[in-house]
Short mmCIF file of C-alpha atoms in Angstrom, two decimals:
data_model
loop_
_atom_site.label_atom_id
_atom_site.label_comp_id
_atom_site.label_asym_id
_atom_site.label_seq_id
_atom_site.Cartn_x
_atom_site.Cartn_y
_atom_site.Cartn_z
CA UNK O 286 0.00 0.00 0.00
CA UNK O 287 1.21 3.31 -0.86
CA UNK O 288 1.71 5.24 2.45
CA UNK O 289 2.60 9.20 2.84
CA UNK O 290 6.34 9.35 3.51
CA UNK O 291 6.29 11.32 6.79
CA UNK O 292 3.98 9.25 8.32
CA UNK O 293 5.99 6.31 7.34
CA UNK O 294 9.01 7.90 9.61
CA UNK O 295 7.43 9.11 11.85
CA UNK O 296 5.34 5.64 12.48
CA UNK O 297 8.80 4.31 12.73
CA UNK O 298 10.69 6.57 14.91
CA UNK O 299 7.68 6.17 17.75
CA UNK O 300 9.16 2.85 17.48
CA UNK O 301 12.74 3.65 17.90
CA UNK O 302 13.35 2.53 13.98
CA UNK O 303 14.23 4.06 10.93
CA UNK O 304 12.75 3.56 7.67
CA UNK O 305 14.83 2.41 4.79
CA UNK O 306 15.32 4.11 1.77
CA UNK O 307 16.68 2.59 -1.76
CA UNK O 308 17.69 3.75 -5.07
CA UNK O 309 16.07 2.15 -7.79
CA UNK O 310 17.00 2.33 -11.41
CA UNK O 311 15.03 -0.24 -12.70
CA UNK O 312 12.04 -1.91 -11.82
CA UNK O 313 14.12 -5.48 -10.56
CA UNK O 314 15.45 -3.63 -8.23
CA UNK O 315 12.35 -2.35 -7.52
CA UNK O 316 10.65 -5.68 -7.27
CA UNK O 317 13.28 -6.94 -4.82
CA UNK O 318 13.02 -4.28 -2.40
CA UNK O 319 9.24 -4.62 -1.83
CA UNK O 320 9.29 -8.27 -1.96
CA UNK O 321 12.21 -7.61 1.20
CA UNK O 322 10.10 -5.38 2.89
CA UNK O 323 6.77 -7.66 2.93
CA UNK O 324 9.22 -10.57 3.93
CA UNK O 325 9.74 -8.31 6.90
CA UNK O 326 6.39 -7.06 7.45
CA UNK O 327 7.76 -3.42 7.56
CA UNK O 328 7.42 -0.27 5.31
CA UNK O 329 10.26 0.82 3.06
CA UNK O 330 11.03 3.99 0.45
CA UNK O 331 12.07 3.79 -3.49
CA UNK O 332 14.31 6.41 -4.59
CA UNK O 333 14.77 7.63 -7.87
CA UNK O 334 17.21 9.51 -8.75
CA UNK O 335 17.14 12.80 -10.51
CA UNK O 336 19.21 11.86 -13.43
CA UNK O 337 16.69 8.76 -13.96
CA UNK O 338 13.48 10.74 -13.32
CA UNK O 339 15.05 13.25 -16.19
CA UNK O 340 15.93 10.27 -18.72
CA UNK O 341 13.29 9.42 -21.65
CA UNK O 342 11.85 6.91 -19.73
CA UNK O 343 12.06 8.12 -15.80
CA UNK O 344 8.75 9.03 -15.57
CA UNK O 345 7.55 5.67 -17.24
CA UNK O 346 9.83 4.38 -14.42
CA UNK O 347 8.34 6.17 -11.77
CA UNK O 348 4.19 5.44 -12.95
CA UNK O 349 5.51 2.08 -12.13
CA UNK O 350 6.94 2.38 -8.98
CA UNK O 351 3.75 4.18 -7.78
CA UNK O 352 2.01 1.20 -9.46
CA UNK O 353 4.22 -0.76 -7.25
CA UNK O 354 3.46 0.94 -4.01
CA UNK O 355 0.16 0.99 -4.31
CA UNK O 356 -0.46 -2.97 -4.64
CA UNK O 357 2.59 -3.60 -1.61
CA UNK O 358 1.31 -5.23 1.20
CA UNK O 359 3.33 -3.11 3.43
CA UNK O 360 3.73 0.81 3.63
CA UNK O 361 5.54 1.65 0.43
CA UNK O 362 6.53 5.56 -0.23
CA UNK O 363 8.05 6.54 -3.80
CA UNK O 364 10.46 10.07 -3.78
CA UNK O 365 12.37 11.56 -6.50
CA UNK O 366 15.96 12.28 -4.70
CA UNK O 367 18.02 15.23 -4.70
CA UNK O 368 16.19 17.00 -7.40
CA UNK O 369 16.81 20.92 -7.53
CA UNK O 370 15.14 21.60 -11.15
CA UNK O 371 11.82 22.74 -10.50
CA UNK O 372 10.19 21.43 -13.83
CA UNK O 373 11.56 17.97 -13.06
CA UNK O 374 10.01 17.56 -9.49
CA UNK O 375 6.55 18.99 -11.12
CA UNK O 376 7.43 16.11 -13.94
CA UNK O 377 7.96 13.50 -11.40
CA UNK O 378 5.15 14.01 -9.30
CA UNK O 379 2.76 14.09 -12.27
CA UNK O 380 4.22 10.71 -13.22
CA UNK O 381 3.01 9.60 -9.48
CA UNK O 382 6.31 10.04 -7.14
CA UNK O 383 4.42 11.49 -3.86
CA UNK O 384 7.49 13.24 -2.12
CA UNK O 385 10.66 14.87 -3.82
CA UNK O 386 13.66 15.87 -1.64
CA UNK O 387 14.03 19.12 -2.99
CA UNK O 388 18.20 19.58 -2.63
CA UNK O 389 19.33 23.39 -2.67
CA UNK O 390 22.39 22.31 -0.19
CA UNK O 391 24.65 23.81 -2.69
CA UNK O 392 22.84 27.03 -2.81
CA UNK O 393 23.85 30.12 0.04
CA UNK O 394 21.74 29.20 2.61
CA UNK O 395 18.72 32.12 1.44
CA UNK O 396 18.89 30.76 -1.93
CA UNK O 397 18.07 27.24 -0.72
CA UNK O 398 15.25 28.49 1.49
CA UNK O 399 13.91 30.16 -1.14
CA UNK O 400 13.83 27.21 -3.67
CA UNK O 401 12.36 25.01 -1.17
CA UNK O 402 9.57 27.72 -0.74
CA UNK O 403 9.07 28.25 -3.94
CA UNK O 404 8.57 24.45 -4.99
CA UNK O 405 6.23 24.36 -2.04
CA UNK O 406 4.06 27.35 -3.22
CA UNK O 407 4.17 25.26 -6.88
CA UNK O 408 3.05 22.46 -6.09
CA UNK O 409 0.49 23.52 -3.56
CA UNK O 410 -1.26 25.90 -6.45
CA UNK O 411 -1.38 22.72 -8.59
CA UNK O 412 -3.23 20.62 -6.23
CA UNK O 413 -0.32 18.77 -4.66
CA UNK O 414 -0.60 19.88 -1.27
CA UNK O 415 0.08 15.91 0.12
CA UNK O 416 3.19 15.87 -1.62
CA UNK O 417 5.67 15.51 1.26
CA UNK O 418 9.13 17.51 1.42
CA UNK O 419 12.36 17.05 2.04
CA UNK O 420 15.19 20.04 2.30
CA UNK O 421 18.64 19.28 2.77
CA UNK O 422 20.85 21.70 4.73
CA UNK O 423 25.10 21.35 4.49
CA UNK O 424 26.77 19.35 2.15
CA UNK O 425 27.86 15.85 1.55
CA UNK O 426 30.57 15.06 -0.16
CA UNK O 427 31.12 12.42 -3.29
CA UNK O 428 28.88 11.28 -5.79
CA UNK O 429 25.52 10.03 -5.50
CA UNK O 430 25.19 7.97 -8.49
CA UNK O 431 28.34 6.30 -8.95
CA UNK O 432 30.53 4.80 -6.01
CA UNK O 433 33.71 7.07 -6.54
CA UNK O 434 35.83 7.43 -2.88
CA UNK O 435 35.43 10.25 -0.73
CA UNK O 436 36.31 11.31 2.62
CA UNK O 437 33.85 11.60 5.41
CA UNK O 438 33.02 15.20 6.62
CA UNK O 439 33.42 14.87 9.61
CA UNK O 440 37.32 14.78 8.74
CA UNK O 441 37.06 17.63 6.43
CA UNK O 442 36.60 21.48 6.83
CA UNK O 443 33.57 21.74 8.80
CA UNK O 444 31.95 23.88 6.08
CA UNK O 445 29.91 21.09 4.71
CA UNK O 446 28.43 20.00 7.61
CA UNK O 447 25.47 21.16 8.83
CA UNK O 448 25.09 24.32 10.95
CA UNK O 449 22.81 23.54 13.75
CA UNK O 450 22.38 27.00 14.35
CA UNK O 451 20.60 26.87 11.16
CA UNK O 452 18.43 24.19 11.34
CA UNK O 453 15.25 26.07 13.70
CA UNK O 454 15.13 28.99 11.28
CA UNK O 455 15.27 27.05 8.10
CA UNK O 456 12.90 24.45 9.10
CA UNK O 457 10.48 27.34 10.21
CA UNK O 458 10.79 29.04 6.99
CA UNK O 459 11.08 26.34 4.51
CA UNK O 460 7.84 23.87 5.65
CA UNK O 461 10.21 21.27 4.79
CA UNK O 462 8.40 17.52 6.40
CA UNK O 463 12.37 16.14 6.73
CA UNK O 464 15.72 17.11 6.92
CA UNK O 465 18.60 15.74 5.39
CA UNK O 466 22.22 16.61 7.29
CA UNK O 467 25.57 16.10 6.52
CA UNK O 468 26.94 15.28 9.81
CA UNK O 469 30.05 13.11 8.14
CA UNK O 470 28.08 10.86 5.94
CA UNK O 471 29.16 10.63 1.79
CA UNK O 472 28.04 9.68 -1.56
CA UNK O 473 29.81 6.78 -2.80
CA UNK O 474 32.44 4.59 -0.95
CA UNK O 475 33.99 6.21 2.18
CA UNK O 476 37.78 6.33 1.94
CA UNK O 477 38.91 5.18 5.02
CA UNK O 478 36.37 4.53 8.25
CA UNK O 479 33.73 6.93 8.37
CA UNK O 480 33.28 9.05 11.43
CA UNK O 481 29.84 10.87 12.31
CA UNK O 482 29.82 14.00 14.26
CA UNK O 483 27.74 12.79 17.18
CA UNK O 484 27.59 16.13 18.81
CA UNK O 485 26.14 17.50 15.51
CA UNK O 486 23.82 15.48 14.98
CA UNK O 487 22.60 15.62 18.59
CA UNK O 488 22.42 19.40 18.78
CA UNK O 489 20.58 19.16 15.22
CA UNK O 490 17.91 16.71 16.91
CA UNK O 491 17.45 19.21 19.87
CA UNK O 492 16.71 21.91 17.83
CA UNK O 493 13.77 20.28 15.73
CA UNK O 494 11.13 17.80 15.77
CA UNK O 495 10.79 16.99 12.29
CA UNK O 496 12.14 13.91 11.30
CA UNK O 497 16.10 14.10 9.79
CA UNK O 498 17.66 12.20 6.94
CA UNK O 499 21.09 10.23 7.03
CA UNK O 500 22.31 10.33 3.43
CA UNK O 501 25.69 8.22 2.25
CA UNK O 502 24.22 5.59 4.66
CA UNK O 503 26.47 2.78 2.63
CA UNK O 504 29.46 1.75 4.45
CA UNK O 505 28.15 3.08 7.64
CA UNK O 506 28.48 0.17 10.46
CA UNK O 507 25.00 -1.24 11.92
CA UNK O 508 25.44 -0.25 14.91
CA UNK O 509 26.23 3.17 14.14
CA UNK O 510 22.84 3.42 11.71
CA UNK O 511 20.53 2.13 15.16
CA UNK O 512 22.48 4.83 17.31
CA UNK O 513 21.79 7.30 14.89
CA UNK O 514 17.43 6.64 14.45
CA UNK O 515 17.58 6.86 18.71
CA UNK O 516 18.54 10.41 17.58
CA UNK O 517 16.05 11.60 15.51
CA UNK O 518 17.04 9.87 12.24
CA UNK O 519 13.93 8.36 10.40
CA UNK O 520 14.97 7.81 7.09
CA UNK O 521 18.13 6.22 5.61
CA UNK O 522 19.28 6.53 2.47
CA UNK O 523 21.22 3.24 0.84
CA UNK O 524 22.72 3.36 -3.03
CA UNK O 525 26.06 3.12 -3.33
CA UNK O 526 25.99 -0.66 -1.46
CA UNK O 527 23.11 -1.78 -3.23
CA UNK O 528 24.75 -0.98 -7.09
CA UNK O 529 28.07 -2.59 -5.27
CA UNK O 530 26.23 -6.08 -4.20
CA UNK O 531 24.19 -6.33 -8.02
CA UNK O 532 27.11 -5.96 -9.96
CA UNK O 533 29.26 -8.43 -8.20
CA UNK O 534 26.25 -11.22 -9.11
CA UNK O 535 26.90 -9.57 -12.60
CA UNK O 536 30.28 -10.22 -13.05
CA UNK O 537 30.32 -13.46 -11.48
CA UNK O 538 27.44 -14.64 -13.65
CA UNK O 539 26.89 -13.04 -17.00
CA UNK O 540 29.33 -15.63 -18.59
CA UNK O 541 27.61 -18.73 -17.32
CA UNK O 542 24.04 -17.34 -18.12
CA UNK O 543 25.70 -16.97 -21.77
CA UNK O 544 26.84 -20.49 -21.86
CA UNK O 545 23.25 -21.56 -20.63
CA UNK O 546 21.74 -20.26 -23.77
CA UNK O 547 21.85 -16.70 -22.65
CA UNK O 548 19.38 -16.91 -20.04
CA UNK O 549 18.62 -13.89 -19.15
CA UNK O 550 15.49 -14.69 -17.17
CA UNK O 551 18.12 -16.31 -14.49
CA UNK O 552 20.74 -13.78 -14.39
CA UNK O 553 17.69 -11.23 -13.86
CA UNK O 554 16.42 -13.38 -10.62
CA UNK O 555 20.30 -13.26 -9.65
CA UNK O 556 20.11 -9.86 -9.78
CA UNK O 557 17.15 -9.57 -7.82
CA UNK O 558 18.21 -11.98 -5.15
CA UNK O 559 20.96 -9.82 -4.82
CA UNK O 560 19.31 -6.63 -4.29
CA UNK O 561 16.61 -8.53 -1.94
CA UNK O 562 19.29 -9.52 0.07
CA UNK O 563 20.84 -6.08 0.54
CA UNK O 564 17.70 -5.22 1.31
CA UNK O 565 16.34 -7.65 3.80
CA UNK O 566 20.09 -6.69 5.88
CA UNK O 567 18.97 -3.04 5.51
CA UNK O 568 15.15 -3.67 6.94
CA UNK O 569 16.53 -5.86 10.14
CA UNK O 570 19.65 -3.63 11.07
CA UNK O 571 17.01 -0.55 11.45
CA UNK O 572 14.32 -2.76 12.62
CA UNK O 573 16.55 -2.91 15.97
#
């Protein structure tokens, strides 16, 4: 069933969980992270991101994932990620996604307040008032569609993390439903361990009562993913693992499904096994 993506969080943070969140390219992957999350009785998010939703076909891709969400037998949300074009997110939610993070982190900080606003107001005067957003404030480093290294913030200049003594005043003046920080998470593959600013994300999670986001989630221990929805975190974002864990089975297996007549059918079921698993370790480590 298609469920409202800040009631989904929320639901789960009066639980002490988070809610997983997974990029989808294609509809397998799709497929495999539903089938996961009614395995585990528990709700779960598709992603798609903005270069997708922008291709020929994204919003063909989209219309299905809504299709998708809507016969799930668990709480299934659909969001267009990191999308900063106006025209797109009105695109995308036409084809049927029913949240858009709208990303202006790379904006001064009154330029990204007033996009956010100003998709808001859009979408509002076009009858999309349920449409749920998401702002990001601060900046994560690396790449969020292909797995390139990158150092964790919280090692790096401490511009891109978020300024708590933002987050009150933007939240207030944005509307934004959740919050995306940078509080030493990446895009991509971490170089090195990653290290989280506790103390930032604890003074960010004082300071509001709206959900927040953990991007870059990949690579991130378990442990550190649980300790982070007991502060506020309700959403986690997973991509770079995901692509990692597919194209292994790919590699390992494209030669033998050649020399089995090219069956394709089977390397497609390897590929969603793969991203089911992922998934499935994803759902229990924020079930906890």
């Amino acid at each position: 069933m298609r469920a409202r993506l800040d009631h989904l969080v929320s639901s789960a943070l009066q639980q002490g969980s988070a809610v997983p969140a997974f990029t989808c390219y294609d509809f397998t992957t799709a497929l495999a992270v539903v089938s996961a999350a009614e395995e585990a009785g528990r709700g779960a998010i598709l992603l798609v991101a903005p270069k997708t939703a922008a291709s020929p076909n994204g919003p063909r891709l989209i219309a299905a994932l809504r299709g998708l969400a809507d016969g799930a037998g668990v709480p299934i949300a659909v969001q267009l990620d990191h999308a900063a074009d106006p025209e797109l997110i009105l695109a995308a939610v036409a084809a049927g996604a029913d949240s858009v993070l709208v990303d202006g982190s790379s904006l001064p900080y009154e330029d990204n307040i007033a996009l956010v606003r100003s998709v808001r107001a859009d979408l509002d005067g076009r009858g999309n008032a349920d449409v749920v957003i998401e702002a990001e404030l601060g900046g994560l480093a690396g790449d969020e569609d292909r797995a390139f290294g990158a150092d964790a913030a919280g090692s790096a200049p401490a511009a891109g993390l978020t300024d708590s003594g933002q987050v009150e005043d933007f939240v207030s003046r944005t509307g934004a439903q959740l919050l995306a920080v940078a509080v030493g998470n990446v895009h991509g593959k971490y170089q090195g361990e990653p290290r989280l600013r506790w103390d930032v994300l604890q003074d960010i999670a004082v300071r509001t009562r709206i959900p927040l986001v953990l991007h870059g989630a990949s690579g991130i221990p378990a442990e550190e993913l649980v300790k982070a929805a007991a502060m506020n975190v309700g959403k986690v974002n997973f991509n770079t693992e995901l692509r990692t864990g597919v194209l292994a089975v790919l590699e390992e297996r494209v030669s033998a499904h050649r020399a089995d007549g090219e069956n394709l059918q089977a390397l497609l079921g390897q590929w969603g096994d793969a991203a089911r698993n992922f998934a499935a370790d994803a759902l229990r480590t924020l079930a906890r």
